[in-house]
Amino acid sequence: MNLVPTRIQLNRPLPPLTYLAPEGLPAGVRVRVRVRNSLAVGLCMGLEPTPPSAKLRPIDAVIDPFPLLPAKLRELQAFAARYYGCLEAHLLPLSLPQALLPHWEADEDGQKLSFHRERGAWDVLAELGEAWHRDPSLLPTLLHRTMIRGAGFTEVRLTGAPHPPRVTPAQAKLLLALEEAGGSLMEPELLEAAGVGTSVLGTLEKRGLVQRLKRVDLLAQQREAGVDRTVVFSDEQQAAFESVALGAFAVHLLQGVTGSGKTEVYLALAEQVLAAGKRVLWLVPEIGLTGRLLDRLEARFPGRVAVGHAGLNAGEKHGDVVRLLFNGADLFVGVRNAVMAPLRDIGLIIVDEEHEGSYKSEEHPRIHARDLAIKRAQLEGCPIVLGSATPSLESWQAAKAGRYRLLQLRLRPVGVSLPSVEVVDLRDVYRLLRKKVILSPVLLEALTGVLARGEQSLLLLNRRGYENFWMCRACGKTLGCPHCAISLTYHRGDFRLRCHLCAHETVPPEACPDCGAEHLRGVGEGTEQVEEHLNRLFPTARILRLDRDTTRRRGSLEAGLLAAELGEVDILVGTQMLAKGHTFPRLTLVGVLNADQGLKVADFRASERTFQLLTQVAGRAGRAEWPGRVILQTYSPDHPAITHALGQDFEGFAASELPFREGLGYPPFTALSLYRAEADTLPEARAALEDFRQRLSVPGLRVLGPLEAPVPRVKDRWRMHLLLKGGRGALSEVLARHPLPSSGLIQVDRDPLQFG
Ligand code: ADP
Ligand code: ZN
């Protein structure tokens, strides 16, 4: 066997190493190599064209019978590494579960490998690899049996079977916890509440005392039959469907309000692609909010759907990615990182809610999944559909300029009505009542009416906590975080002032720490206070608050939304997490308590985000036989973000916003690269950027800064920004020509979305 110099990428944030490997070893195959005295798993990245002169070691063994990473995906990673200024090694973990590229150590003679945590997944994979070798057709079944526990959350219920005379103490704990919760709980919550392990649950299930229901089944059970009734397309849907040509790269922007039938179009396209033996990559902004979509997919394509969970436990996550590796699934649904999923032969990519900020990673590597999805479609030579009611202005402008194909759904299907939207001018309310109120008289009256009719309301306030900050009325100081340059938020539930950027919290002081006066005042109500206010006003109403504070536990957001969907909640109050994705059948009133909130942020996208949020939350109200009403409370009723949201008029909004962007030279008319420096002192951060700026030698750039970041200190680190404006090509050239200083003080953020 002829051995040749080969690049081997280890699972470490370093460039590949060079080893001798058999000629023709395909890239994407895992190998075992020796690194100093231990063994490690690496990924073959292909031939090394310029091997170092030092003597090379041969690899130890080839692990896989076929490449884990498809060639097109490796091309995508190479592109992304160049574009975002990172190593390919930074991107590998997005494609392969940690278990498949473990760091591991071996004893001296390299015989016994000691895995720390992930042994299970590894063993199964090795077994599967062998089986695959023997008979590829066996795999799907094999996978189903061994690894796949299915998508979604599991609810545990008491079956009502007669209580047996004897149970173990652990079983008793679990049964009691269930009783206390009213007979049912999501599995992770139950195990936490009872403080017992899964095996106890398994035993009780075998004894017939409890029953486990996958959430998908559960929803299907509750809902009226025919989740996947086949629809007859409207003319617009038909036109959109027909203009997406399979088998060639093109970007399509599908614009239509919530409920206009975009998903039905995606489903029909996916069906065609799957029938042709190709695969579908389907990106969604948040997996927690896609229960209904998963139902629809599973109903339409039974057994062919895999889900990329972010933040679920390792087993579930690996299960579905491993299925992909072995072609055990044809449609992959996932959030941001799913754009790097090891899916082969893609025939269609869908990016739903393409405008959502969650597609952009706010940690290194700061990839944008929508943009990479477009690149991936180009590499695969397949169409991509970006869908939204309120497209990003970047995508909208590209469609207007003819680079993307615009498909619009202007009509809602029969039986679905647009809600009526009205504005309450909070300045008038203040003049009338001579005080600040949470609920204006109009909203209060509407809320009372809805409660009386047994319908649901949703109140949105994009600020959690009880009061936004505390201020001393004697000296005017606000109570700030000692580690960050922001004020502390008061949480009444556990009587704490808390920093929303770091973990700092403190018991609220009696007196001002600066001047000693006992004149501390809370300013700016948050969701916690609204909830309390509502409880006082409507003591018998069932009120549910959903925000980051109440949904920390895994599954609790799901459970809350499910309760609302099943009509067990009268008033939902919460932050923007309520605006997305879900439809509550009996929701007839949406109130936005302070529509201006997002407008005050110093960010050129403030208007765009506000418009998106208001349009989205308004779209929650009113389905079929329940006409909806939306009330926006605002101090600036004439702001374009608000006036256009009233009529859900995306095009009007875009027309008013784009000239402003063009005038100031902001995206979509130029591209941005944000260089962020972080250091122990401000001068240090500034010096790093000054130095970088001095050396810049790429023409056609506008350079702004270094400037203090809007929040100049976070977790005791000082932050400065340097903003580069210019064409994408010039910004890429900066990355290629000006490597970041090895001090690690500077990070680059291409196409930044957050400037905080
Ligand atoms: P979107 O993705 O734009 O929010 P959906 O595709 O989810 O919209 O459609 C909203 C609802 O209307 C769904 O229940 C869907 O089944 C239904 N629907 C969509 N298109 C049609 C149609 N042509 N005829 C009847 N019902 C439809
Ligand atoms: Zn802090």
PDB file of N, CA and C and ligand atoms in Angstrom, residues 227 229 231-234 237 256-266 292 296 352-353 409 413-414 416 623, ligand 1:
ATOM      1  N   VAL A 227     -54.730  16.467  10.666  1.00  0.00           N
ATOM      2  CA  VAL A 227     -53.672  17.455  10.703  1.00  0.00           C
ATOM      3  C   VAL A 227     -53.165  17.709   9.290  1.00  0.00           C
ATOM      4  N   ARG A 229     -54.615  17.238   6.326  1.00  0.00           N
ATOM      5  CA  ARG A 229     -55.573  17.153   5.230  1.00  0.00           C
ATOM      6  C   ARG A 229     -54.917  17.785   4.009  1.00  0.00           C
ATOM      7  N   VAL A 231     -54.517  19.979   0.960  1.00  0.00           N
ATOM      8  CA  VAL A 231     -55.237  21.192   0.619  1.00  0.00           C
ATOM      9  C   VAL A 231     -55.289  21.359  -0.892  1.00  0.00           C
ATOM     10  N   VAL A 232     -56.264  22.121  -1.311  1.00  0.00           N
ATOM     11  CA  VAL A 232     -56.308  22.517  -2.718  1.00  0.00           C
ATOM     12  C   VAL A 232     -55.639  23.884  -2.767  1.00  0.00           C
ATOM     13  N   PHE A 233     -54.559  23.964  -3.515  1.00  0.00           N
ATOM     14  CA  PHE A 233     -53.786  25.201  -3.542  1.00  0.00           C
ATOM     15  C   PHE A 233     -54.595  26.379  -4.089  1.00  0.00           C
ATOM     16  N   SER A 234     -54.372  27.533  -3.494  1.00  0.00           N
ATOM     17  CA  SER A 234     -54.872  28.770  -4.104  1.00  0.00           C
ATOM     18  C   SER A 234     -54.031  29.032  -5.353  1.00  0.00           C
ATOM     19  N   GLN A 237     -50.539  30.037  -4.338  1.00  0.00           N
ATOM     20  CA  GLN A 237     -49.741  28.904  -3.854  1.00  0.00           C
ATOM     21  C   GLN A 237     -49.277  28.054  -5.031  1.00  0.00           C
ATOM     22  N   GLY A 256     -45.244  35.992   2.633  1.00  0.00           N
ATOM     23  CA  GLY A 256     -46.674  35.891   2.874  1.00  0.00           C
ATOM     24  C   GLY A 256     -46.910  35.936   4.364  1.00  0.00           C
ATOM     25  N   VAL A 257     -47.982  36.570   4.796  1.00  0.00           N
ATOM     26  CA  VAL A 257     -48.232  36.708   6.224  1.00  0.00           C
ATOM     27  C   VAL A 257     -48.415  35.338   6.866  1.00  0.00           C
ATOM     28  N   THR A 258     -48.322  35.302   8.178  1.00  0.00           N
ATOM     29  CA  THR A 258     -48.540  34.067   8.921  1.00  0.00           C
ATOM     30  C   THR A 258     -49.907  33.508   8.543  1.00  0.00           C
ATOM     31  N   GLY A 259     -49.943  32.251   8.229  1.00  0.00           N
ATOM     32  CA  GLY A 259     -51.220  31.638   7.895  1.00  0.00           C
ATOM     33  C   GLY A 259     -51.587  31.749   6.432  1.00  0.00           C
ATOM     34  N   SER A 260     -50.703  32.314   5.635  1.00  0.00           N
ATOM     35  CA  SER A 260     -51.041  32.465   4.217  1.00  0.00           C
ATOM     36  C   SER A 260     -50.767  31.188   3.425  1.00  0.00           C
ATOM     37  N   GLY A 261     -50.190  30.190   4.087  1.00  0.00           N
ATOM     38  CA  GLY A 261     -50.029  28.903   3.408  1.00  0.00           C
ATOM     39  C   GLY A 261     -48.635  28.626   2.882  1.00  0.00           C
ATOM     40  N   LYS A 262     -47.629  29.281   3.459  1.00  0.00           N
ATOM     41  CA  LYS A 262     -46.248  29.036   3.020  1.00  0.00           C
ATOM     42  C   LYS A 262     -45.830  27.600   3.304  1.00  0.00           C
ATOM     43  N   THR A 263     -46.145  27.132   4.511  1.00  0.00           N
ATOM     44  CA  THR A 263     -45.720  25.793   4.889  1.00  0.00           C
ATOM     45  C   THR A 263     -46.289  24.736   3.953  1.00  0.00           C
ATOM     46  N   GLU A 264     -47.530  24.956   3.518  1.00  0.00           N
ATOM     47  CA  GLU A 264     -48.118  24.003   2.568  1.00  0.00           C
ATOM     48  C   GLU A 264     -47.300  23.953   1.275  1.00  0.00           C
ATOM     49  N   VAL A 265     -46.792  25.098   0.862  1.00  0.00           N
ATOM     50  CA  VAL A 265     -45.962  25.128  -0.346  1.00  0.00           C
ATOM     51  C   VAL A 265     -44.655  24.365  -0.102  1.00  0.00           C
ATOM     52  N   TYR A 266     -44.027  24.612   1.055  1.00  0.00           N
ATOM     53  CA  TYR A 266     -42.792  23.871   1.369  1.00  0.00           C
ATOM     54  C   TYR A 266     -43.057  22.368   1.343  1.00  0.00           C
ATOM     55  N   ARG A 292     -45.831  21.708  16.165  1.00  0.00           N
ATOM     56  CA  ARG A 292     -46.876  21.534  15.166  1.00  0.00           C
ATOM     57  C   ARG A 292     -46.288  21.187  13.796  1.00  0.00           C
ATOM     58  N   ARG A 296     -46.831  17.877  11.409  1.00  0.00           N
ATOM     59  CA  ARG A 296     -47.222  17.917  10.002  1.00  0.00           C
ATOM     60  C   ARG A 296     -46.236  17.119   9.152  1.00  0.00           C
ATOM     61  N   ASP A 352     -37.197  28.682   6.958  1.00  0.00           N
ATOM     62  CA  ASP A 352     -38.436  29.324   7.358  1.00  0.00           C
ATOM     63  C   ASP A 352     -38.131  30.483   8.291  1.00  0.00           C
ATOM     64  N   GLU A 353     -38.953  31.511   8.250  1.00  0.00           N
ATOM     65  CA  GLU A 353     -38.726  32.732   9.051  1.00  0.00           C
ATOM     66  C   GLU A 353     -37.297  33.212   8.843  1.00  0.00           C
ATOM     67  N   LEU A 409     -47.551  35.456  -1.402  1.00  0.00           N
ATOM     68  CA  LEU A 409     -48.894  34.969  -1.089  1.00  0.00           C
ATOM     69  C   LEU A 409     -49.615  36.125  -0.413  1.00  0.00           C
ATOM     70  N   PRO A 413     -55.855  31.993   3.088  1.00  0.00           N
ATOM     71  CA  PRO A 413     -56.851  31.003   2.654  1.00  0.00           C
ATOM     72  C   PRO A 413     -58.207  31.323   3.273  1.00  0.00           C
ATOM     73  N   VAL A 414     -59.246  30.845   2.641  1.00  0.00           N
ATOM     74  CA  VAL A 414     -60.608  31.081   3.129  1.00  0.00           C
ATOM     75  C   VAL A 414     -60.701  30.677   4.597  1.00  0.00           C
ATOM     76  N   VAL A 416     -59.677  32.287   7.171  1.00  0.00           N
ATOM     77  CA  VAL A 416     -58.682  32.896   8.046  1.00  0.00           C
ATOM     78  C   VAL A 416     -58.742  34.399   7.811  1.00  0.00           C
ATOM     79  N   ARG A 623     -58.269  33.402  14.206  1.00  0.00           N
ATOM     80  CA  ARG A 623     -58.279  32.329  13.221  1.00  0.00           C
ATOM     81  C   ARG A 623     -59.747  32.100  12.894  1.00  0.00           C
TER      82      ARG A 623
HETATM   83  P1  ADP B   1     -47.823  29.743   6.964  1.00  0.00           P
HETATM   84  O1  ADP B   1     -46.722  28.746   6.839  1.00  0.00           O
HETATM   85  O2  ADP B   1     -47.751  30.817   5.908  1.00  0.00           O
HETATM   86  O3  ADP B   1     -47.996  30.307   8.326  1.00  0.00           O
HETATM   87  P2  ADP B   1     -49.555  27.429   6.676  1.00  0.00           P
HETATM   88  O4  ADP B   1     -49.074  26.733   5.460  1.00  0.00           O
HETATM   89  O5  ADP B   1     -49.172  26.850   7.983  1.00  0.00           O
HETATM   90  O6  ADP B   1     -49.190  28.990   6.619  1.00  0.00           O
HETATM   91  O7  ADP B   1     -51.127  27.548   6.558  1.00  0.00           O
HETATM   92  C1  ADP B   1     -51.958  27.995   7.630  1.00  0.00           C
HETATM   93  C2  ADP B   1     -53.168  27.089   7.742  1.00  0.00           C
HETATM   94  O8  ADP B   1     -53.963  27.171   6.568  1.00  0.00           O
HETATM   95  C3  ADP B   1     -52.781  25.633   7.901  1.00  0.00           C
HETATM   96  O9  ADP B   1     -53.670  24.998   8.771  1.00  0.00           O
HETATM   97  C4  ADP B   1     -52.914  25.096   6.495  1.00  0.00           C
HETATM   98  O10 ADP B   1     -53.172  23.706   6.476  1.00  0.00           O
HETATM   99  C5  ADP B   1     -54.072  25.900   5.945  1.00  0.00           C
HETATM  100  N1  ADP B   1     -53.970  26.083   4.514  1.00  0.00           N
HETATM  101  C6  ADP B   1     -52.900  26.500   3.796  1.00  0.00           C
HETATM  102  N2  ADP B   1     -53.174  26.537   2.492  1.00  0.00           N
HETATM  103  C7  ADP B   1     -54.450  26.138   2.355  1.00  0.00           C
HETATM  104  C8  ADP B   1     -55.352  25.957   1.224  1.00  0.00           C
HETATM  105  N3  ADP B   1     -54.942  26.221  -0.007  1.00  0.00           N
HETATM  106  N4  ADP B   1     -56.598  25.521   1.481  1.00  0.00           N
HETATM  107  C9  ADP B   1     -57.002  25.275   2.745  1.00  0.00           C
HETATM  108  N5  ADP B   1     -56.221  25.409   3.832  1.00  0.00           N
HETATM  109  C10 ADP B   1     -54.973  25.835   3.657  1.00  0.00           C
END
